[in-house]
């Protein structure tokens, strides 16, 4: 095939040019995003039930919904949590589930359940979680001094949101911190009492004045008109003019009985930018959009907003495109320095400027053509797929150097240019295919990891397969063709002599090789000992997910663990910000209940999330220490978490599962175990290293008890007392004004008086118009109450969270503890997920090694020689571990990728060296002047000399291309540095040892009996 294609160089060249043009067009259409658009198999159902206790929400809402959803296809886990006024159900599905269908199925089941839910309950929200749901940026909208917050909320909802949604690539715009306008009615109790009237008459008058006649029409000859009641109200003035009939028969305008006015609705949550109340607009991108085009467009829109709406200030914060830009910059930097250093190294080794030019053409060509594979596999350009391309670039350079060096050697051997190109490619074709296959055999099986890891590895595996496949096509077709075109007019011959630089390197190699040959057994023993010693260094390395990145931002999550209002929560957050005034460059806070549509976490008035951006790491560390001491001193009951601000990776990999949770259910009552029983039981728990789970957390509450005996004595219905209490202490909505899609509630104004005073001053009217004090019929008490009611598929549970390093050691004792108390126990957590992932990873790696062995056995037609390649890998891994340890790095995702890059190059070199030894040995054995032993010795020595140049060139160009990242700073360099250290360690120590280890191991595994028989 190579001969056929090289015979038509112009046709092949033009075909490649056409392919490059097509690839360039495709590249412009590929979506660019931070992460692949992975469907996280989770759906969250959120319930908002004002004035309801956790028990009421669990019993009346969450329990029926769980029973209705338990038959969903692919459902693995279902957990619910009921708090005061809010409840959530989190559904986790198998990764094979089609989440579009699951989302539709959940909505349909909730629609069917709506009749069994409380009438006053708003429809539960169904939120589907996706990686594209992670906002790419946040727009801060800050009203200037004196500007009404309600007007700014209307501007954000009706104008800004729609203008941002019109930007190309935006999928959703979410808002938090909005203020809504309502109409409040504050009855004048003295005026009502003087006229012998009650609040209920005022409420009835407003409801009658806002009633409609839906669907009623009258006929007038040939015309038909739809009726509308003329008494319908629109403004507070309309409400004040409504007539109310007094018992005496007098008609009194409502304005004389109550104060009616527009007010801002009581906020359950706030958003702060710095110390100012503001709104935040989160921008989410479409899966097919380009982030590098969306963010500049968003910044241009903000400039227009600043001109159009000078009464409001705008800021862009938490721009997630920085990570993507860092990855793209690192890739382009590696390509740039890789090209420069490859040119320099090749010139030093091969002393011909044309070969570096050929590689300079082939490298970007291979990269560009790889994007065609992205298009056909529907991949986006993201950090994961870019890291896959980075994996393949080292192999791409390696293949190019090997092919060009081999063609040059064929010309030095005296072959004509055309024949040298054909023979040079065909000689290494099998070995290069095997090396690519072995790399894919190590990497591609990782796609079959369960969970989000396997989903992420899919993009990386396709990217690696793409660039390696393209690199083979370029190495077998484009490189020999360019070599032929570049050298076809050259009259310069080849004398077979190396330049001075490489001649010196060759003498050093021969000297080392001679020393090892003289002491083969000692040298082999040293290599065998190096393998476990190198791997033992891994015990000194720490492990983590992502490497430590120098972050200048941080977050504080705080739960005050007290029944405070949203205003008090805001005031406490402002105090915190005041403590750090001047220490931070930027700060924002989501206080209390968040209004985001896509927020799937726990919504509580008592919680806040603060974000800080600092100018330096020193300022960050001192500020976090200051916050820590301030909270512990002033709010000892508060539960808080200080740490680095999560990026998109953290949000994606963050698990909702606790590390190790022991859950139990009361098998008799099917209800939460009361505190008076669970307290003594927990004192007997097998370990003391635990903390209360959500179902055991407590908060102070007020319990109202109706005195049924007095109600019966005075003839007052229970419903009358319940209605009065709901009007006094709840958010009582009289009616809603609906106008062109805008809803304005009319509500009774809540009194600021303490509830004890209201019980003493509020009067209840009996049927004979006699009035009594409300407190005569209501007793109250304070008591600690469970803050949440938690449940799963099996029903209500309570739990404790274990913080032991090896919590599984207590499993038997925990089960015995639960059995003694007639509790059903279940142990769940991320601990078990991690154990399962480790087992899967070990199994997949064993499969990868077997695949690698089978491929090499087929290539070498030997069962023994593949083991030589396998045993070179620990030498490289040991070298990588050593450099990581010396550099103070850890084992993490990026260093693991570096290990795969390094192993791919080392496998390639070992395969080609063994292939060359086999070929030379066969040639020498066919000669009559050499016996098999001499043929083996000569083949080992000569193969080492032949393969030394491409091995050194590949390693040196790869190392030099990566060295600039070590001395760089910033987010991208911090992320890539462990990868670079792993590659440099493996290629320096691993390659140097493998140069001598491969011929030594080959000599050892070649049986003397076979030599004698030959």
PDB file of C-alpha atoms in Angstrom, residues 472-654:
ATOM      1  CA  UNK A 472      -0.452   6.271  12.192  1.00  0.00           C
ATOM      2  CA  UNK A 473      -2.022   7.427   8.932  1.00  0.00           C
ATOM      3  CA  UNK A 474       0.261  10.478   8.873  1.00  0.00           C
ATOM      4  CA  UNK A 475       3.330   8.384   9.730  1.00  0.00           C
ATOM      5  CA  UNK A 476       2.599   5.773   7.029  1.00  0.00           C
ATOM      6  CA  UNK A 477       1.372   8.091   4.254  1.00  0.00           C
ATOM      7  CA  UNK A 478       2.100  11.795   4.742  1.00  0.00           C
ATOM      8  CA  UNK A 479       5.607  11.574   6.244  1.00  0.00           C
ATOM      9  CA  UNK A 480       7.175   9.303   3.575  1.00  0.00           C
ATOM     10  CA  UNK A 481       5.446  11.348   0.881  1.00  0.00           C
ATOM     11  CA  UNK A 482       6.829  14.632   2.280  1.00  0.00           C
ATOM     12  CA  UNK A 483      10.240  13.014   2.688  1.00  0.00           C
ATOM     13  CA  UNK A 484      10.135  11.900  -0.920  1.00  0.00           C
ATOM     14  CA  UNK A 485       9.068  15.357  -2.154  1.00  0.00           C
ATOM     15  CA  UNK A 486      11.618  17.218  -0.007  1.00  0.00           C
ATOM     16  CA  UNK A 487      14.568  14.984  -0.909  1.00  0.00           C
ATOM     17  CA  UNK A 488      13.692  14.075  -4.508  1.00  0.00           C
ATOM     18  CA  UNK A 489      15.840  16.862  -5.948  1.00  0.00           C
ATOM     19  CA  UNK A 490      18.665  16.431  -3.463  1.00  0.00           C
ATOM     20  CA  UNK A 491      21.977  15.280  -4.985  1.00  0.00           C
ATOM     21  CA  UNK A 492      23.651  14.938  -1.610  1.00  0.00           C
ATOM     22  CA  UNK A 493      24.630  11.374  -0.737  1.00  0.00           C
ATOM     23  CA  UNK A 494      24.834   9.668   2.647  1.00  0.00           C
ATOM     24  CA  UNK A 495      28.144   8.478   4.024  1.00  0.00           C
ATOM     25  CA  UNK A 496      26.592   6.691   7.023  1.00  0.00           C
ATOM     26  CA  UNK A 497      28.596   8.756   9.509  1.00  0.00           C
ATOM     27  CA  UNK A 498      26.901  10.373  12.478  1.00  0.00           C
ATOM     28  CA  UNK A 499      27.527  13.949  13.539  1.00  0.00           C
ATOM     29  CA  UNK A 500      29.908  14.693  16.407  1.00  0.00           C
ATOM     30  CA  UNK A 501      27.158  15.187  18.988  1.00  0.00           C
ATOM     31  CA  UNK A 502      25.438  11.869  18.416  1.00  0.00           C
ATOM     32  CA  UNK A 503      28.771  10.074  17.940  1.00  0.00           C
ATOM     33  CA  UNK A 504      29.674  11.123  21.482  1.00  0.00           C
ATOM     34  CA  UNK A 505      26.303   9.943  22.784  1.00  0.00           C
ATOM     35  CA  UNK A 506      26.799   6.604  20.975  1.00  0.00           C
ATOM     36  CA  UNK A 507      30.223   6.115  22.586  1.00  0.00           C
ATOM     37  CA  UNK A 508      28.698   6.692  26.024  1.00  0.00           C
ATOM     38  CA  UNK A 509      25.987   4.125  25.276  1.00  0.00           C
ATOM     39  CA  UNK A 510      28.554   1.557  24.049  1.00  0.00           C
ATOM     40  CA  UNK A 511      30.649   2.088  27.180  1.00  0.00           C
ATOM     41  CA  UNK A 512      27.632   1.492  29.445  1.00  0.00           C
ATOM     42  CA  UNK A 513      26.471  -1.468  27.383  1.00  0.00           C
ATOM     43  CA  UNK A 514      29.899  -3.086  27.604  1.00  0.00           C
ATOM     44  CA  UNK A 515      29.956  -2.678  31.390  1.00  0.00           C
ATOM     45  CA  UNK A 516      26.536  -4.334  31.702  1.00  0.00           C
ATOM     46  CA  UNK A 517      27.442  -7.200  29.349  1.00  0.00           C
ATOM     47  CA  UNK A 518      30.480  -8.015  31.484  1.00  0.00           C
ATOM     48  CA  UNK A 519      28.317  -8.250  34.629  1.00  0.00           C
ATOM     49  CA  UNK A 520      24.950  -9.347  33.265  1.00  0.00           C
ATOM     50  CA  UNK A 521      23.727 -11.234  36.323  1.00  0.00           C
ATOM     51  CA  UNK A 522      24.628  -8.407  38.721  1.00  0.00           C
ATOM     52  CA  UNK A 523      23.032  -5.825  36.414  1.00  0.00           C
ATOM     53  CA  UNK A 524      19.858  -7.883  36.077  1.00  0.00           C
ATOM     54  CA  UNK A 525      19.658  -8.252  39.860  1.00  0.00           C
ATOM     55  CA  UNK A 526      19.997  -4.462  40.236  1.00  0.00           C
ATOM     56  CA  UNK A 527      17.170  -3.875  37.741  1.00  0.00           C
ATOM     57  CA  UNK A 528      14.975  -6.442  39.469  1.00  0.00           C
ATOM     58  CA  UNK A 529      15.548  -4.691  42.792  1.00  0.00           C
ATOM     59  CA  UNK A 530      14.864  -1.256  41.266  1.00  0.00           C
ATOM     60  CA  UNK A 531      11.324  -2.307  40.292  1.00  0.00           C
ATOM     61  CA  UNK A 532       9.948  -2.856  43.848  1.00  0.00           C
ATOM     62  CA  UNK A 533      12.022   0.038  45.238  1.00  0.00           C
ATOM     63  CA  UNK A 534      10.594   2.444  42.658  1.00  0.00           C
ATOM     64  CA  UNK A 535       7.054   1.264  43.249  1.00  0.00           C
ATOM     65  CA  UNK A 536       7.560   1.504  47.024  1.00  0.00           C
ATOM     66  CA  UNK A 537       8.018   5.270  46.648  1.00  0.00           C
ATOM     67  CA  UNK A 538       4.278   5.437  46.006  1.00  0.00           C
ATOM     68  CA  UNK A 539       3.763   4.755  49.721  1.00  0.00           C
ATOM     69  CA  UNK A 540       5.363   8.145  50.406  1.00  0.00           C
ATOM     70  CA  UNK A 541       2.958   9.974  48.104  1.00  0.00           C
ATOM     71  CA  UNK A 542      -0.365  11.407  49.210  1.00  0.00           C
ATOM     72  CA  UNK A 543      -3.503  10.845  47.159  1.00  0.00           C
ATOM     73  CA  UNK A 544      -6.151  13.355  46.101  1.00  0.00           C
ATOM     74  CA  UNK A 545      -8.627  13.960  43.290  1.00  0.00           C
ATOM     75  CA  UNK A 546      -7.305  17.096  41.621  1.00  0.00           C
ATOM     76  CA  UNK A 547      -3.867  18.587  42.352  1.00  0.00           C
ATOM     77  CA  UNK A 548      -3.521  21.509  44.732  1.00  0.00           C
ATOM     78  CA  UNK A 549      -4.276  24.591  42.679  1.00  0.00           C
ATOM     79  CA  UNK A 550      -3.323  28.034  43.905  1.00  0.00           C
ATOM     80  CA  UNK A 551      -6.803  29.454  44.333  1.00  0.00           C
ATOM     81  CA  UNK A 552      -7.422  32.989  45.427  1.00  0.00           C
ATOM     82  CA  UNK A 553     -11.104  32.373  46.108  1.00  0.00           C
ATOM     83  CA  UNK A 554     -12.808  30.636  49.009  1.00  0.00           C
ATOM     84  CA  UNK A 555     -16.276  29.854  50.312  1.00  0.00           C
ATOM     85  CA  UNK A 556     -17.931  29.778  53.711  1.00  0.00           C
ATOM     86  CA  UNK A 557     -21.017  27.600  54.163  1.00  0.00           C
ATOM     87  CA  UNK A 558     -22.723  28.300  57.467  1.00  0.00           C
ATOM     88  CA  UNK A 559     -25.818  26.913  59.178  1.00  0.00           C
ATOM     89  CA  UNK A 560     -26.610  29.036  62.228  1.00  0.00           C
ATOM     90  CA  UNK A 561     -28.562  26.112  63.792  1.00  0.00           C
ATOM     91  CA  UNK A 562     -31.006  28.583  65.313  1.00  0.00           C
ATOM     92  CA  UNK A 563     -34.596  29.438  64.261  1.00  0.00           C
ATOM     93  CA  UNK A 564     -33.666  32.891  62.977  1.00  0.00           C
ATOM     94  CA  UNK A 565     -35.377  34.980  60.292  1.00  0.00           C
ATOM     95  CA  UNK A 566     -33.882  35.788  56.911  1.00  0.00           C
ATOM     96  CA  UNK A 567     -33.289  39.390  58.068  1.00  0.00           C
ATOM     97  CA  UNK A 568     -31.296  38.199  61.085  1.00  0.00           C
ATOM     98  CA  UNK A 569     -29.360  35.826  58.802  1.00  0.00           C
ATOM     99  CA  UNK A 570     -28.538  38.744  56.512  1.00  0.00           C
ATOM    100  CA  UNK A 571     -27.435  40.913  59.456  1.00  0.00           C
ATOM    101  CA  UNK A 572     -25.105  38.179  60.698  1.00  0.00           C
ATOM    102  CA  UNK A 573     -23.582  37.800  57.225  1.00  0.00           C
ATOM    103  CA  UNK A 574     -23.062  41.581  57.057  1.00  0.00           C
ATOM    104  CA  UNK A 575     -21.247  41.372  60.412  1.00  0.00           C
ATOM    105  CA  UNK A 576     -18.980  38.673  58.951  1.00  0.00           C
ATOM    106  CA  UNK A 577     -18.242  40.815  55.905  1.00  0.00           C
ATOM    107  CA  UNK A 578     -17.535  43.756  58.195  1.00  0.00           C
ATOM    108  CA  UNK A 579     -14.941  41.673  60.043  1.00  0.00           C
ATOM    109  CA  UNK A 580     -13.034  41.159  56.776  1.00  0.00           C
ATOM    110  CA  UNK A 581     -13.526  44.652  55.367  1.00  0.00           C
ATOM    111  CA  UNK A 582     -10.580  45.511  53.142  1.00  0.00           C
ATOM    112  CA  UNK A 583      -9.143  41.961  53.209  1.00  0.00           C
ATOM    113  CA  UNK A 584     -10.961  40.709  50.120  1.00  0.00           C
ATOM    114  CA  UNK A 585     -11.132  41.934  46.538  1.00  0.00           C
ATOM    115  CA  UNK A 586     -14.627  40.644  45.919  1.00  0.00           C
ATOM    116  CA  UNK A 587     -17.368  39.013  47.986  1.00  0.00           C
ATOM    117  CA  UNK A 588     -20.894  37.791  47.427  1.00  0.00           C
ATOM    118  CA  UNK A 589     -23.361  35.829  49.523  1.00  0.00           C
ATOM    119  CA  UNK A 590     -26.552  33.834  49.011  1.00  0.00           C
ATOM    120  CA  UNK A 591     -28.432  34.232  52.284  1.00  0.00           C
ATOM    121  CA  UNK A 592     -31.345  32.025  53.314  1.00  0.00           C
ATOM    122  CA  UNK A 593     -33.646  30.429  50.741  1.00  0.00           C
ATOM    123  CA  UNK A 594     -32.282  30.617  47.189  1.00  0.00           C
ATOM    124  CA  UNK A 595     -34.680  31.390  44.339  1.00  0.00           C
ATOM    125  CA  UNK A 596     -32.666  29.609  41.629  1.00  0.00           C
ATOM    126  CA  UNK A 597     -34.789  27.266  39.539  1.00  0.00           C
ATOM    127  CA  UNK A 598     -31.906  24.805  39.182  1.00  0.00           C
ATOM    128  CA  UNK A 599     -30.833  24.815  42.829  1.00  0.00           C
ATOM    129  CA  UNK A 600     -31.106  21.189  43.896  1.00  0.00           C
ATOM    130  CA  UNK A 601     -29.585  21.527  47.353  1.00  0.00           C
ATOM    131  CA  UNK A 602     -31.152  22.123  50.721  1.00  0.00           C
ATOM    132  CA  UNK A 603     -33.031  25.434  50.992  1.00  0.00           C
ATOM    133  CA  UNK A 604     -33.155  26.810  54.533  1.00  0.00           C
ATOM    134  CA  UNK A 605     -33.645  30.279  55.972  1.00  0.00           C
ATOM    135  CA  UNK A 606     -30.911  29.511  58.521  1.00  0.00           C
ATOM    136  CA  UNK A 607     -28.166  28.821  55.978  1.00  0.00           C
ATOM    137  CA  UNK A 608     -25.841  31.078  53.983  1.00  0.00           C
ATOM    138  CA  UNK A 609     -23.146  30.609  51.367  1.00  0.00           C
ATOM    139  CA  UNK A 610     -20.425  33.272  51.122  1.00  0.00           C
ATOM    140  CA  UNK A 611     -17.885  33.570  48.295  1.00  0.00           C
ATOM    141  CA  UNK A 612     -14.635  35.542  48.639  1.00  0.00           C
ATOM    142  CA  UNK A 613     -11.974  36.472  46.078  1.00  0.00           C
ATOM    143  CA  UNK A 614      -8.667  37.537  47.638  1.00  0.00           C
ATOM    144  CA  UNK A 615      -5.656  39.357  46.218  1.00  0.00           C
ATOM    145  CA  UNK A 616      -3.084  36.863  47.530  1.00  0.00           C
ATOM    146  CA  UNK A 617      -2.826  33.492  49.242  1.00  0.00           C
ATOM    147  CA  UNK A 618      -1.525  35.201  52.403  1.00  0.00           C
ATOM    148  CA  UNK A 619      -4.611  37.417  52.591  1.00  0.00           C
ATOM    149  CA  UNK A 620      -6.795  34.380  51.981  1.00  0.00           C
ATOM    150  CA  UNK A 621      -5.227  32.285  54.758  1.00  0.00           C
ATOM    151  CA  UNK A 622      -5.329  35.082  57.345  1.00  0.00           C
ATOM    152  CA  UNK A 623      -8.948  35.955  56.457  1.00  0.00           C
ATOM    153  CA  UNK A 624     -10.120  32.359  56.743  1.00  0.00           C
ATOM    154  CA  UNK A 625      -8.427  32.065  60.126  1.00  0.00           C
ATOM    155  CA  UNK A 626     -10.124  35.283  61.219  1.00  0.00           C
ATOM    156  CA  UNK A 627     -13.528  33.974  60.106  1.00  0.00           C
ATOM    157  CA  UNK A 628     -12.954  30.663  61.871  1.00  0.00           C
ATOM    158  CA  UNK A 629     -12.141  32.280  65.218  1.00  0.00           C
ATOM    159  CA  UNK A 630     -14.958  34.857  64.885  1.00  0.00           C
ATOM    160  CA  UNK A 631     -17.643  32.212  64.296  1.00  0.00           C
ATOM    161  CA  UNK A 632     -16.425  29.935  67.088  1.00  0.00           C
ATOM    162  CA  UNK A 633     -16.357  32.829  69.536  1.00  0.00           C
ATOM    163  CA  UNK A 634     -19.654  34.545  68.662  1.00  0.00           C
ATOM    164  CA  UNK A 635     -21.809  31.694  67.304  1.00  0.00           C
ATOM    165  CA  UNK A 636     -20.721  28.446  68.989  1.00  0.00           C
ATOM    166  CA  UNK A 637     -23.901  26.646  67.834  1.00  0.00           C
ATOM    167  CA  UNK A 638     -23.226  27.404  64.159  1.00  0.00           C
ATOM    168  CA  UNK A 639     -22.078  24.615  61.853  1.00  0.00           C
ATOM    169  CA  UNK A 640     -19.780  25.957  59.139  1.00  0.00           C
ATOM    170  CA  UNK A 641     -17.364  24.815  56.439  1.00  0.00           C
ATOM    171  CA  UNK A 642     -14.453  26.932  55.194  1.00  0.00           C
ATOM    172  CA  UNK A 643     -12.534  25.948  52.074  1.00  0.00           C
ATOM    173  CA  UNK A 644     -11.534  26.621  48.504  1.00  0.00           C
ATOM    174  CA  UNK A 645     -14.294  27.768  46.189  1.00  0.00           C
ATOM    175  CA  UNK A 646     -15.472  24.782  44.152  1.00  0.00           C
ATOM    176  CA  UNK A 647     -14.845  24.888  40.417  1.00  0.00           C
ATOM    177  CA  UNK A 648     -16.788  22.954  37.800  1.00  0.00           C
ATOM    178  CA  UNK A 649     -14.733  19.793  38.484  1.00  0.00           C
ATOM    179  CA  UNK A 650     -15.532  19.924  42.191  1.00  0.00           C
ATOM    180  CA  UNK A 651     -19.221  20.470  41.524  1.00  0.00           C
ATOM    181  CA  UNK A 652     -19.291  17.564  39.098  1.00  0.00           C
ATOM    182  CA  UNK A 653     -17.455  15.071  41.322  1.00  0.00           C
ATOM    183  CA  UNK A 654     -19.012  16.274  44.570  1.00  0.00           C
TER     184      UNK A 654
END
